[in-house]
CSV table of C-alpha atoms and ligand atoms in Angstrom, one decimal:
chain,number,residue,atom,x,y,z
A,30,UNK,CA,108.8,92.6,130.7
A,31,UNK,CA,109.8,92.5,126.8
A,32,UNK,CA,107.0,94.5,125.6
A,33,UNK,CA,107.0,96.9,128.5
A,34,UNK,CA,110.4,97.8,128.1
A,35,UNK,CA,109.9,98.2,124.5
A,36,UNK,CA,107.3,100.7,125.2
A,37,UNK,CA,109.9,103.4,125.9
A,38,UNK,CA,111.7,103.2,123.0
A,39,UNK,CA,108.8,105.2,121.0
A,40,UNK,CA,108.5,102.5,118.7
A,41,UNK,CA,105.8,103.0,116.3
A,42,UNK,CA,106.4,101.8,112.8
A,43,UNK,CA,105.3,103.3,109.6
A,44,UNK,CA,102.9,101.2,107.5
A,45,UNK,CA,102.7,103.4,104.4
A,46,UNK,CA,105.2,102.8,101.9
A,47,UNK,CA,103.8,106.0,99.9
A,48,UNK,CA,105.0,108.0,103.2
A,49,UNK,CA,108.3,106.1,103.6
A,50,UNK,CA,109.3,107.5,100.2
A,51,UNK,CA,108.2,110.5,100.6
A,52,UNK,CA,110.6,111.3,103.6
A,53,UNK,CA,113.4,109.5,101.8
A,54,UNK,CA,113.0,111.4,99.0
A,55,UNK,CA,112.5,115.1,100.9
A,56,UNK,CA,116.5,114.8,101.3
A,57,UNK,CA,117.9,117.5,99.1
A,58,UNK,CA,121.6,115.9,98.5
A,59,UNK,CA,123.1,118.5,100.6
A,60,UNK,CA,125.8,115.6,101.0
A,61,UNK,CA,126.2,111.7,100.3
A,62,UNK,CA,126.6,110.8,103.6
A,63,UNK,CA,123.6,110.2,105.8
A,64,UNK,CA,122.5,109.0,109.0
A,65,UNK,CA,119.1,107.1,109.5
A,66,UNK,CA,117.9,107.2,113.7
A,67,UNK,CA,115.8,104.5,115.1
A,68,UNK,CA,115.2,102.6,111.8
A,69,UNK,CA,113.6,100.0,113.2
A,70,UNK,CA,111.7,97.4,110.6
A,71,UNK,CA,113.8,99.5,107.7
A,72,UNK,CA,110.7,101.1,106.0
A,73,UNK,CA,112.6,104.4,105.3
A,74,UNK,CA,115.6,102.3,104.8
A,75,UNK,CA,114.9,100.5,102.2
A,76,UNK,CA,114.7,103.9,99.6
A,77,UNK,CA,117.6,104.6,101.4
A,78,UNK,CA,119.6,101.8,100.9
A,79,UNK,CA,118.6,101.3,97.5
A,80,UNK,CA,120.7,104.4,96.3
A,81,UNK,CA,124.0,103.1,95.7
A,82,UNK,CA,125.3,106.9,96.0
A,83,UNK,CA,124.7,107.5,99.5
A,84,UNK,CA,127.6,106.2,102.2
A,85,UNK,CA,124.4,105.2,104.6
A,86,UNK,CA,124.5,104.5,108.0
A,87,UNK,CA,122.0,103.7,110.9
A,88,UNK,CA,121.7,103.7,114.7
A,89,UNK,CA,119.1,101.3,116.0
A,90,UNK,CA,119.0,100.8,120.0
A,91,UNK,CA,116.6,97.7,120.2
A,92,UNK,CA,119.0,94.7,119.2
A,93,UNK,CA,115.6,92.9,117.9
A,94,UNK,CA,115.7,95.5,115.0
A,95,UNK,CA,119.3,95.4,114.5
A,96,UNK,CA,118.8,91.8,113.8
A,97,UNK,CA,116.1,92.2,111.0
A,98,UNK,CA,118.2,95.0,109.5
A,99,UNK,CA,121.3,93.1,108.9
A,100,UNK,CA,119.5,90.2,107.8
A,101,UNK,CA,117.8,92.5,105.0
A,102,UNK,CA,120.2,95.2,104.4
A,103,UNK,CA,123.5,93.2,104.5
A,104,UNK,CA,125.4,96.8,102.8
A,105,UNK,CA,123.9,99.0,105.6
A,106,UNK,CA,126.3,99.8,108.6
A,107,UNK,CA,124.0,99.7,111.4
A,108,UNK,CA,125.0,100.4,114.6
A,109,UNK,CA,123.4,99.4,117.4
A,110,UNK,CA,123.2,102.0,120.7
A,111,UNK,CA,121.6,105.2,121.0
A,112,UNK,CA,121.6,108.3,118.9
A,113,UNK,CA,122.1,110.5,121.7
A,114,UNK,CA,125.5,108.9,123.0
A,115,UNK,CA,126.9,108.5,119.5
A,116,UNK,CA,130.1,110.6,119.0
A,117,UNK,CA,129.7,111.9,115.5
A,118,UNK,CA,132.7,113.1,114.6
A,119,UNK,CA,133.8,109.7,115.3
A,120,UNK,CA,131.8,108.5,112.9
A,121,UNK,CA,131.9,111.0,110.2
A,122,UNK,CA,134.6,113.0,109.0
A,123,UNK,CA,132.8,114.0,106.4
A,124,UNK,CA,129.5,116.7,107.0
A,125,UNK,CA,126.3,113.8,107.0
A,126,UNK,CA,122.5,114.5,106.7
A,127,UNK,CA,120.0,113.2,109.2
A,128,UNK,CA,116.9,111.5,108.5
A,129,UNK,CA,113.8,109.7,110.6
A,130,UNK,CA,110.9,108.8,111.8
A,131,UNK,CA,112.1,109.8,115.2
A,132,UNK,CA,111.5,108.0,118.9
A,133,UNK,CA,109.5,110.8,119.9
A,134,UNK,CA,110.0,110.5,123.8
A,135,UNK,CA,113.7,111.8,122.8
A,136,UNK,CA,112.8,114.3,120.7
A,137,UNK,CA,113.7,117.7,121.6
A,138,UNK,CA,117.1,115.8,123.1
A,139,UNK,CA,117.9,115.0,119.3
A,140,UNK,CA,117.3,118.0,117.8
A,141,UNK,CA,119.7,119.7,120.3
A,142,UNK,CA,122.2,117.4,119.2
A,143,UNK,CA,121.8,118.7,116.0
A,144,UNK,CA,121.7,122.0,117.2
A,145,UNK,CA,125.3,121.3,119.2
A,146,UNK,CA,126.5,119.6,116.0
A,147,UNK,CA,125.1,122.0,113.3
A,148,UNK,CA,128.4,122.3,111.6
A,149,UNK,CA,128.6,119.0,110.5
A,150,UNK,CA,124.6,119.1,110.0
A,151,UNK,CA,124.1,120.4,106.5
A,152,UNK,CA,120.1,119.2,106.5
A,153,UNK,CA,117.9,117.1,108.5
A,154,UNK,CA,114.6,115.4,107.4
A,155,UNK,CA,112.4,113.7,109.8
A,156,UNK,CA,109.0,113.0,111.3
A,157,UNK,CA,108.1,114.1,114.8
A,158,UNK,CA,105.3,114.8,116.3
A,159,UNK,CA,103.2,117.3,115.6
A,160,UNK,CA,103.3,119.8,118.1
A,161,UNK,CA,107.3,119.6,118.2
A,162,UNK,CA,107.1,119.8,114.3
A,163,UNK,CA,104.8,122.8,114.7
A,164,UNK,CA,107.2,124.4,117.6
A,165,UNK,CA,110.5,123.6,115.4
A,166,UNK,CA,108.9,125.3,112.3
A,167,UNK,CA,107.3,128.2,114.5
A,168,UNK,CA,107.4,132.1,113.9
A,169,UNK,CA,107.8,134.6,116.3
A,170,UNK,CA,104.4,135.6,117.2
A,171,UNK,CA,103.1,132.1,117.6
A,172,UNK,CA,102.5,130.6,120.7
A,173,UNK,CA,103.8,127.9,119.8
A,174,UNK,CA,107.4,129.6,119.0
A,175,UNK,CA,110.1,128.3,121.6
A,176,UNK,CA,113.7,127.6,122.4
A,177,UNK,CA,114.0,125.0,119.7
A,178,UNK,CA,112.6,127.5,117.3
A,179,UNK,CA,114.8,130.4,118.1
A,180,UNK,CA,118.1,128.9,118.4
A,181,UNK,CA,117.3,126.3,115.3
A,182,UNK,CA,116.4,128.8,113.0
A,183,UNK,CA,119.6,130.8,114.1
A,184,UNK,CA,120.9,128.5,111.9
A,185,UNK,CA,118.7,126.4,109.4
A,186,UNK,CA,116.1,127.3,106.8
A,187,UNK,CA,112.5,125.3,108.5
A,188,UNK,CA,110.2,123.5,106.5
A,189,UNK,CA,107.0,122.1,107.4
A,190,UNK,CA,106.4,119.8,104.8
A,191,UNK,CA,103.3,117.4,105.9
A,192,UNK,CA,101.2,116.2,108.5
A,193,UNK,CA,101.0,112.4,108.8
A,194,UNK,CA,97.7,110.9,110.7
A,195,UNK,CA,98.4,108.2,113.3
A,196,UNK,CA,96.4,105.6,111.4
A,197,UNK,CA,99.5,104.5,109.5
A,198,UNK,CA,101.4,103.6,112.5
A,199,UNK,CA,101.6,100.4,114.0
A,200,UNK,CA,100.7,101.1,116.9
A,201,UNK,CA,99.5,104.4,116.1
A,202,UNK,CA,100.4,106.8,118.5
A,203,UNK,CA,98.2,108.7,120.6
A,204,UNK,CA,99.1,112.3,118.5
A,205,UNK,CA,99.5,113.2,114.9
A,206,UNK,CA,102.8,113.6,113.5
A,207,UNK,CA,104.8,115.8,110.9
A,208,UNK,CA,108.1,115.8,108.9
A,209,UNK,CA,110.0,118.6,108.8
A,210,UNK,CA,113.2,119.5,106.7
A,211,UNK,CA,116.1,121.8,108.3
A,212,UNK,CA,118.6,123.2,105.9
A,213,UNK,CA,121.8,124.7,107.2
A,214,UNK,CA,121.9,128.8,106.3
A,215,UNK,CA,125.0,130.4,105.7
A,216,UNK,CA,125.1,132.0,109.4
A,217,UNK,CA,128.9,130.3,110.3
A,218,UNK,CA,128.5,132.4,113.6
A,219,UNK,CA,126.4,134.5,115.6
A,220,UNK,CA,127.7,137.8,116.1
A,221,UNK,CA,127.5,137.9,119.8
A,222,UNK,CA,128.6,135.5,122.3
A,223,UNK,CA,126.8,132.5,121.4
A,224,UNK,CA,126.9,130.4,124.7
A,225,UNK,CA,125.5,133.7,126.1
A,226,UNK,CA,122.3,133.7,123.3
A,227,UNK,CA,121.8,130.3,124.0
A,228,UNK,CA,121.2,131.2,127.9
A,229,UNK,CA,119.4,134.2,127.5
A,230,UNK,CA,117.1,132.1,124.3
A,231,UNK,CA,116.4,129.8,127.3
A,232,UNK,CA,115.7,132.4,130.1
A,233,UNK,CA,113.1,133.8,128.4
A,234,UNK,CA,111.1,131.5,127.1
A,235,UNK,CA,111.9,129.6,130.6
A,236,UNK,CA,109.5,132.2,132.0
A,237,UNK,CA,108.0,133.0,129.1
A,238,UNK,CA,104.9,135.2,130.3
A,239,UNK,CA,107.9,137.9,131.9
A,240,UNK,CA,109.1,140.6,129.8
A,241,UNK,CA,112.6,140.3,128.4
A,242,UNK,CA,114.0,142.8,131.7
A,243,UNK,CA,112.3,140.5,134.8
A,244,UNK,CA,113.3,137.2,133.1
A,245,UNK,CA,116.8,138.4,132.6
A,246,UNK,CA,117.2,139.7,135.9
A,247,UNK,CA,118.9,136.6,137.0
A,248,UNK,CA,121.4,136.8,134.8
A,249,UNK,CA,122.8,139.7,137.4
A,250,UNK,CA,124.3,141.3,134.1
A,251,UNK,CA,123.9,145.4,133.2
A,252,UNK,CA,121.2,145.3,130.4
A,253,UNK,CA,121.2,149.7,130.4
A,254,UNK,CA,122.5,149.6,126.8
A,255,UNK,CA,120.3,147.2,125.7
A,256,UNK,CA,116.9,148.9,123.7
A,257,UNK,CA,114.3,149.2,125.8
A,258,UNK,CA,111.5,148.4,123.1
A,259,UNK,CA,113.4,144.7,123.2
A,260,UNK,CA,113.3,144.3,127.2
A,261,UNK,CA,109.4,145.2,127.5
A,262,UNK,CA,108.3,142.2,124.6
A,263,UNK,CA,108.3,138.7,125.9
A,264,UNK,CA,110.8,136.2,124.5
A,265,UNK,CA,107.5,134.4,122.2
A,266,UNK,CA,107.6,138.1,120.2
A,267,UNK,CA,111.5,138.0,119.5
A,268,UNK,CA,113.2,137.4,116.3
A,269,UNK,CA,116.3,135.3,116.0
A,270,UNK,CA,117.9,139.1,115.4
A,271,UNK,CA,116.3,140.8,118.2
A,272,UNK,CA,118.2,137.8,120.7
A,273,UNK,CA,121.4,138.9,119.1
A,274,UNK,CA,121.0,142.2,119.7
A,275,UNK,CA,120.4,141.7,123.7
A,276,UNK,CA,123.4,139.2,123.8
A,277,UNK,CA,125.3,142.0,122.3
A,278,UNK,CA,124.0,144.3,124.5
A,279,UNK,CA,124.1,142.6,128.2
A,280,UNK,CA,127.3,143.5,130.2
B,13,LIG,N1,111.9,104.3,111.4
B,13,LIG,C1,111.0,103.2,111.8
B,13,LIG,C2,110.8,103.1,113.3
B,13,LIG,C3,110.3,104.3,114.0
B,13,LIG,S1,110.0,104.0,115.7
B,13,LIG,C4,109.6,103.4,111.1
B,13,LIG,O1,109.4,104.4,110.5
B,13,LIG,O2,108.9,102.4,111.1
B,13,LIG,C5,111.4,104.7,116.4
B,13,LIG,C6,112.6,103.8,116.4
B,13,LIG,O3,113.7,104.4,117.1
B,13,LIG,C7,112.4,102.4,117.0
B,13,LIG,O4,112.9,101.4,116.1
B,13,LIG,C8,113.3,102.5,118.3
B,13,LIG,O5,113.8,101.2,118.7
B,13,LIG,C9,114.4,103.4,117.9
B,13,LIG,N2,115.0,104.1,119.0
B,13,LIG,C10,114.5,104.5,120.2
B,13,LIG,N3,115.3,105.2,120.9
B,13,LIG,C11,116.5,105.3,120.2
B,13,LIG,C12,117.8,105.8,120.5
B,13,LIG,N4,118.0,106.5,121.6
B,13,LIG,N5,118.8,105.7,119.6
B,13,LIG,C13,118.5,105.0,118.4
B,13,LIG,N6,117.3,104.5,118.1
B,13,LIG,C14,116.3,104.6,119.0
């Protein structure tokens, strides 16, 4: 029952130490306070903890983890729960970065906490898996360019730094993986209604094979005075800037 339960918690720990530094040290020092998800066995957390600088904290939801973690990182606040409940505001007054080697079944869900919470987000550096790295860090034109792309880089500078094989997991998952680094932009707002982006960001690529006008038919809203060009391309062809525009435009 253990070990099947365990199996949804996307546990798969990092066996080289060469990668664990590397992720620690792809943080840019945006800001001294930082927040490690899912550290499990503490391989990122020990370069982590070992600079005296940072004011480091960690959620952990499998209490086995927790355990080990206090027992070798006595100075590290660890909090046992999950990410995706955590109030962080509660927790930080201060802006904080974001590192990890992620639970990838909650994947997208954590990076649209960061996307909700951008403002206290200044930089995020993690590993997912591959094809979420390669959707985050996506270009208009790609086919792999999505929601999390759009309404991400709204707001962050993306880097795909490196691919990591599954060899140095234990146990290796079934797909490659890749960290990434976000850096918040100066964008402090959208210039358009940005509830509204978000919903038309996610009508689009909700039906992504429709041109701009049939997706956002549902919406009911007057789109006359929105550019034409914009309405006949699919959402996978629009820039961040071309979404503004239709936001601005929809009555
Ligand atoms: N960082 C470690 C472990 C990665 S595996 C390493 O690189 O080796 C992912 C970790 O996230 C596991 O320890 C798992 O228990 C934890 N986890 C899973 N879901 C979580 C959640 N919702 N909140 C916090 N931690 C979670």
């Amino acid at each position: 029952m253990e070990v099947r339960a365990k199996k949804f918690l996307g546990q798969h720990f990092l066996k080289d130490e060469n990668i664990a530094r590397q992720i620690a040290e792809s943080l840019t020092g945006r800001t001294s306070h930082v927040l490690e998800i899912g550290p499990g066995m503490g391989v990122l957390t020990k370069y982590l903890h070992a600079n005296e600088l940072l004011d480091f904290h960690a959620i952990e939801i499998d209490s086995e983890s927790v355990v080990y973690l206090h027992d070798h990182y006595p100075k590290l606040h660890v909090i046992e729960g999950d990410f995706l409940a955590l109030n962080l505001s509660e927790l930080f007054t201060q802006p904080f970065a974001v590192i990890g080697n992620f639970p990838y079944n909650i994947s997208s869900q954590i990076l649209f906490k960061v996307f909700d919470n951008r403002n206290q987000i200044p930089e995020v550096v993690g590993m997912f898996q591959k094809e979420v790295a390669e959707r985050v860090a996506a270009k208009p034109g790609s086919k792999t360019y999505g929601i999390l792309s759009v309404l991400l880089s709204a707001f962050y500078d993306i880097e795909y730094l490196f691919t990591v094989h599954e060899h140095v997991f234990n146990p290796p998952p079934k797909v490659k993986s890749a960290v990434i680094r976000l850096r918040r932009n100066d964008v402090d707002r959208l210039e358009c209604d940005e509830a509204l982006f978000t919903k038309v960001v996610k009508i689009g690529f909700n039906q992504r094979r429709k041109t701009l006008r049939n997706a956002l038919k549902q919406l009911g809203m007057n789109m006359d005075e929105v550019p034409a060009d914009l309405l006949a391309k699919r959402a996978e062809q629009l820039s961040v800037a071309d979404f503004v525009t239709i936001t601005q435009k929809v009555k």
